[in-house]
Coordinates of C-alpha atoms in Angstrom, one line a residue:
X1 CA 0.1 0.3 0.3
X2 CA 1.4 3.4 -1.1
X3 CA 0.8 5.4 2.1
X4 CA 2.7 7.7 4.3
X5 CA 2.6 5.9 7.5
X6 CA 4.7 5.5 10.7
X7 CA 5.3 1.9 11.9
X8 CA 2.4 1.6 13.9
X9 CA 0.1 2.9 11.4
X10 CA 1.2 0.5 9.0
X11 CA 0.6 -2.5 10.8
X12 CA -3.0 -0.9 11.5
X13 CA -3.3 -0.3 7.8
X14 CA -2.6 -3.8 7.2
X15 CA -4.7 -5.2 9.6
X16 CA -7.8 -3.1 8.6
X17 CA -7.4 -4.7 5.2
X18 CA -7.5 -8.0 6.6
X19 CA -3.8 -9.0 6.6
X20 CA -1.0 -8.4 8.3
X21 CA 2.4 -6.5 7.9
X22 CA 4.6 -9.1 5.5
X23 CA 8.1 -10.4 6.6
X24 CA 11.0 -9.9 4.2
X25 CA 10.8 -13.7 3.0
X26 CA 6.9 -13.2 1.9
X27 CA 8.0 -10.0 0.0
X28 CA 10.7 -11.8 -1.6
X29 CA 8.6 -14.8 -2.5
X30 CA 6.0 -12.6 -3.9
X31 CA 8.4 -10.5 -5.9
X32 CA 8.1 -10.2 -9.6
X33 CA 10.6 -7.7 -11.6
X34 CA 7.9 -7.4 -14.4
X35 CA 5.6 -5.5 -11.6
X36 CA 8.4 -2.5 -11.2
X37 CA 6.8 -2.5 -7.7
X38 CA 10.0 -1.1 -6.1
X39 CA 8.3 1.4 -3.6
X40 CA 10.0 1.8 -0.1
X41 CA 7.6 0.0 2.5
X42 CA 7.4 -1.1 5.7
X43 CA 7.9 -4.9 6.8
X44 CA 7.3 -6.8 10.2
X45 CA 10.7 -6.5 11.3
X46 CA 10.7 -2.7 11.6
X47 CA 12.8 -2.1 8.5
X48 CA 12.0 -0.4 5.3
X49 CA 12.4 -2.3 2.1
X50 CA 13.7 -1.1 -1.2
X51 CA 16.1 1.2 0.4
X52 CA 18.7 0.3 -2.3
X53 CA 17.5 0.6 -5.4
X54 CA 19.1 2.7 -7.8
X55 CA 18.3 1.3 -11.2
X56 CA 16.8 -2.1 -12.5
X57 CA 13.9 -3.4 -10.1
X58 CA 15.4 -6.1 -8.2
X59 CA 15.0 -7.7 -4.4
X60 CA 18.0 -9.1 -2.6
X61 CA 18.0 -12.6 -1.6
X62 CA 16.8 -12.6 2.3
X63 CA 20.8 -13.4 3.4
X64 CA 22.1 -10.4 1.2
X65 CA 19.3 -7.9 2.2
X66 CA 20.6 -4.4 3.3
X67 CA 17.5 -2.4 4.2
X68 CA 17.3 0.4 6.9
X69 CA 16.1 0.2 10.2
X70 CA 14.8 3.7 11.4
X71 CA 15.6 4.9 14.8
X72 CA 12.9 7.9 15.1
X73 CA 10.1 8.9 13.0
X74 CA 10.2 7.7 9.3
X75 CA 7.1 7.8 7.0
X76 CA 6.7 4.9 4.2
X77 CA 4.4 2.8 2.5
X78 CA 3.4 -0.8 3.9
X79 CA 3.8 -4.2 2.7
X80 CA 0.6 -6.3 3.7
X81 CA 0.3 -10.5 3.6
X82 CA -3.0 -11.7 3.9
X83 CA -3.9 -15.3 5.3
X84 CA -0.9 -15.1 7.7
X85 CA -2.0 -15.7 11.4
X86 CA 0.8 -16.9 13.2
X87 CA 1.7 -14.5 16.1
X88 CA 4.3 -12.1 15.4
X89 CA 5.8 -12.6 18.9
X90 CA 7.0 -16.0 18.0
X91 CA 9.4 -14.9 15.2
X92 CA 13.0 -13.4 14.9
X93 CA 12.3 -11.2 11.8
X94 CA 15.9 -9.9 11.6
X95 CA 18.3 -11.4 9.1
X96 CA 19.2 -15.3 9.6
X97 CA 22.7 -15.2 8.3
X98 CA 24.4 -12.1 9.3
X99 CA 23.1 -9.8 12.1
X100 CA 24.4 -6.5 11.1
X101 CA 21.7 -3.9 10.6
X102 CA 22.2 -0.5 8.8
X103 CA 20.2 2.1 11.1
X104 CA 19.0 5.5 10.1
X105 CA 17.3 8.3 12.0
X106 CA 14.3 9.3 9.9
X107 CA 13.5 9.7 6.5
X108 CA 15.6 12.9 5.8
X109 CA 18.4 12.3 8.5
X110 CA 21.3 9.9 9.3
X111 CA 22.4 9.6 12.9
X112 CA 25.4 11.3 14.7
X113 CA 27.8 8.9 16.7
X114 CA 26.0 9.2 20.1
X115 CA 22.4 8.5 18.9
X116 CA 24.0 5.6 16.7
X117 CA 25.0 3.9 19.8
X118 CA 22.1 4.5 21.7
X119 CA 19.8 3.5 19.3
X120 CA 21.7 0.2 18.4
X121 CA 22.1 -0.5 22.3
X122 CA 18.4 0.4 23.5
X123 CA 16.5 -0.4 20.4
X124 CA 18.3 -3.9 19.2
X125 CA 20.3 -4.8 22.1
X126 CA 23.3 -4.6 20.3
X127 CA 26.4 -2.6 20.1
X128 CA 27.9 -0.8 16.9
X129 CA 29.8 -3.3 14.4
X130 CA 33.6 -3.4 14.1
X131 CA 35.1 -2.5 11.0
X132 CA 36.1 -6.4 10.6
X133 CA 32.3 -7.3 10.9
X134 CA 31.0 -5.0 8.4
X135 CA 34.0 -5.8 6.5
X136 CA 33.4 -9.7 6.4
X137 CA 29.7 -9.6 6.0
X138 CA 30.1 -7.5 3.1
X139 CA 32.9 -9.6 1.7
X140 CA 31.8 -13.0 2.6
X141 CA 27.9 -12.7 2.4
X142 CA 27.4 -9.9 -0.3
X143 CA 25.4 -7.9 1.9
X144 CA 25.0 -4.6 1.0
X145 CA 27.2 -2.6 3.7
X146 CA 29.8 -0.8 1.5
X147 CA 28.8 2.7 2.7
X148 CA 30.4 5.1 4.9
X149 CA 29.0 4.7 8.6
X150 CA 29.4 4.9 12.1
X151 CA 31.4 1.8 13.4
X152 CA 32.4 0.6 17.2
X153 CA 35.0 3.0 19.3
X154 CA 33.1 6.1 17.5
X155 CA 34.9 5.3 14.2
X156 CA 33.7 6.2 10.8
X157 CA 34.2 4.8 7.6
X158 CA 33.9 2.4 4.7
X159 CA 36.1 -0.8 5.5
X160 CA 35.3 -2.3 2.4
X161 CA 35.1 -0.1 -0.6
X162 CA 33.7 -2.8 -2.7
X163 CA 36.1 -5.0 -1.6
X164 CA 37.9 -5.8 -4.6
X165 CA 41.4 -6.3 -5.3
X166 CA 43.8 -4.3 -4.1
X167 CA 41.2 -2.6 -1.8
X168 CA 40.8 -6.4 -0.3
X169 CA 43.5 -5.0 2.2
X170 CA 41.7 -1.6 3.1
X171 CA 40.2 -2.8 6.2
X172 CA 43.6 -4.3 7.8
X173 CA 45.4 -1.2 7.4
X174 CA 42.5 1.2 8.0
X175 CA 42.9 3.5 4.9
X176 CA 39.0 4.4 5.0
X177 CA 38.3 4.3 8.2
X178 CA 38.9 7.4 10.4
X179 CA 38.0 9.3 13.5
X180 CA 35.4 11.9 12.6
X181 CA 33.8 14.8 14.2
X182 CA 30.9 13.0 16.8
X183 CA 28.5 15.4 15.5
X184 CA 28.7 14.0 11.8
X185 CA 25.7 12.3 10.6
X186 CA 25.9 8.7 9.1
X187 CA 24.3 5.5 8.7
X188 CA 25.2 3.3 11.7
X189 CA 26.1 -0.4 11.4
X190 CA 24.6 -2.3 14.6
X191 CA 25.6 -5.8 15.5
X192 CA 22.6 -7.8 16.6
X193 CA 23.6 -11.1 18.5
X194 CA 21.8 -14.1 17.6
X195 CA 19.8 -15.9 20.7
X196 CA 22.2 -17.7 22.8
X197 CA 25.1 -16.5 21.1
X198 CA 28.3 -16.0 22.7
X199 CA 30.2 -13.0 21.4
X200 CA 34.2 -12.4 21.7
X201 CA 35.4 -8.6 21.1
X202 CA 36.9 -8.0 17.9
X203 CA 39.6 -5.1 18.2
X204 CA 38.5 -2.6 15.7
X205 CA 41.8 -1.0 15.0
X206 CA 44.0 -2.2 12.5
X207 CA 47.5 -3.8 13.8
X208 CA 49.7 -0.4 13.4
X209 CA 47.4 1.0 15.7
X210 CA 47.4 4.5 13.8
X211 CA 44.2 6.4 13.0
X212 CA 43.9 9.8 11.4
X213 CA 41.0 12.3 12.7
X214 CA 40.0 15.8 12.1
X215 CA 38.0 18.7 14.4
X216 CA 34.6 19.7 12.9
X217 CA 36.4 20.3 9.4
X218 CA 39.3 19.4 7.6
X219 CA 42.4 20.6 8.6
X220 CA 41.1 22.5 11.8
X221 CA 43.3 21.3 14.8
X222 CA 46.2 23.1 16.3
X223 CA 49.2 21.0 17.9
X224 CA 47.4 21.2 21.3
X225 CA 43.7 20.5 20.1
X226 CA 45.1 17.4 18.2
X227 CA 46.4 16.1 21.3
X228 CA 43.2 16.7 23.1
X229 CA 41.4 14.8 20.3
X230 CA 43.4 11.7 20.5
X231 CA 43.2 11.8 24.2
X232 CA 39.2 12.0 24.2
X233 CA 39.1 8.9 21.9
X234 CA 41.1 6.5 24.2
X235 CA 44.6 7.3 22.5
X236 CA 48.0 9.7 22.2
X237 CA 49.4 11.5 19.5
X238 CA 51.4 9.2 17.1
X239 CA 55.3 9.2 16.7
X240 CA 56.8 9.6 13.1
X241 CA 58.2 5.8 13.9
X242 CA 54.5 4.6 14.3
X243 CA 53.3 6.3 11.3
X244 CA 56.4 5.2 9.2
X245 CA 55.5 1.4 10.5
X246 CA 51.9 1.9 9.6
X247 CA 53.0 3.0 6.0
X248 CA 55.2 -0.3 5.8
X249 CA 52.2 -2.3 6.5
X250 CA 50.0 -0.5 3.8
X251 CA 48.8 2.5 5.5
X252 CA 48.1 5.3 3.0
X253 CA 46.3 8.7 4.2
X254 CA 46.7 11.8 2.0
X255 CA 46.3 14.3 4.6
X256 CA 48.9 16.5 6.6
X257 CA 48.8 15.5 10.0
X258 CA 50.3 16.3 13.5
X259 CA 52.6 13.8 15.2
X260 CA 54.1 14.0 18.6
X261 CA 57.4 15.6 17.3
X262 CA 55.5 18.9 16.0
X263 CA 55.9 17.5 12.6
X264 CA 53.1 17.2 10.0
X265 CA 53.5 14.7 7.9
X266 CA 51.4 12.0 5.7
X267 CA 51.9 8.3 4.5
X268 CA 51.2 7.0 0.8
X269 CA 51.7 4.0 -0.7
X270 CA 50.9 5.3 -4.0
X271 CA 51.9 8.5 -5.7
X272 CA 49.2 10.7 -7.2
X273 CA 48.5 13.8 -7.9
X274 CA 48.5 16.5 -4.5
X275 CA 50.0 13.6 -2.6
X276 CA 53.7 13.7 -3.4
X277 CA 55.5 12.2 -6.4
X278 CA 56.8 9.1 -4.7
X279 CA 55.5 6.6 -2.1
X280 CA 56.6 7.2 2.1
X281 CA 56.2 9.2 4.5
X282 CA 56.1 12.7 3.2
X283 CA 56.3 16.0 4.7
X284 CA 58.1 16.7 8.0
X285 CA 60.5 19.6 7.0
X286 CA 60.8 20.3 10.6
X287 CA 59.0 21.2 13.7
X288 CA 55.8 23.4 12.6
X289 CA 54.2 26.5 14.5
X290 CA 52.0 24.5 17.0
X291 CA 49.1 27.2 16.2
X292 CA 48.8 26.2 12.6
X293 CA 45.8 23.9 11.7
X294 CA 46.0 20.4 10.4
X295 CA 44.5 16.8 10.9
X296 CA 46.3 14.2 13.7
X297 CA 47.6 11.2 13.6
X298 CA 46.4 9.3 16.8
X299 CA 48.1 6.0 18.3
X300 CA 45.3 3.6 19.9
X301 CA 47.3 1.7 22.7

């Protein structure tokens, strides 16, 4: 039904039409591409179907789905299913193969870091996924999570970047994962544990432990603010040697950034326009004025 309802009204609308709100599996079983009916719509799980349609009218298999789960007000149509009488509370409607869901705030907004963590923890009894969680689900299951979003430890980024060689190694080196301002708004990746599942914590940081970060905008941190940012995220300012080691492991970050010595450097593995004409740890040239503004490299113990 092409309506503009919140979830409660969507459930009632289906009931008023002598049916019940449909599950993803029922929608997939009924789907016919020739109908070209790829409209956003509520499902019983609280997710919005057809949030990923950009071209041809298709619907992913249930184990590969990548809809959004709203955290606040969201207006959408609804998919109803008739002759479905089993009580809703006997089912777990979240994806069965992978348990990472993508959260949004509303139709027009994403989530800041704090709201992302609160929504994941209180509404779904989960925790923000580690970069490796998202990377592995995208790589091994084909789940469409390859977009920038909030991750564990208030990190943000796209850890898979289409997961094709040579990008296969982007997660281990952390090239596309950064400390972003906590007020920035992105989707959030929430890991929802399966019933009776024991979770082991996966370290979200790459092996070299170096992360890049900024203030409210790019190149907005003087030396003292840079030091404060690293400490606020549970780390400290990295040394030049630590950035050098990260570069040796494949870390590439074309962003002039403070290190502990007061130098401003950046590591690149591929020469390119605007990032130096050779690979290596670029920059330095002595200690900079500590009131100048750059990004920062943090070391996470």
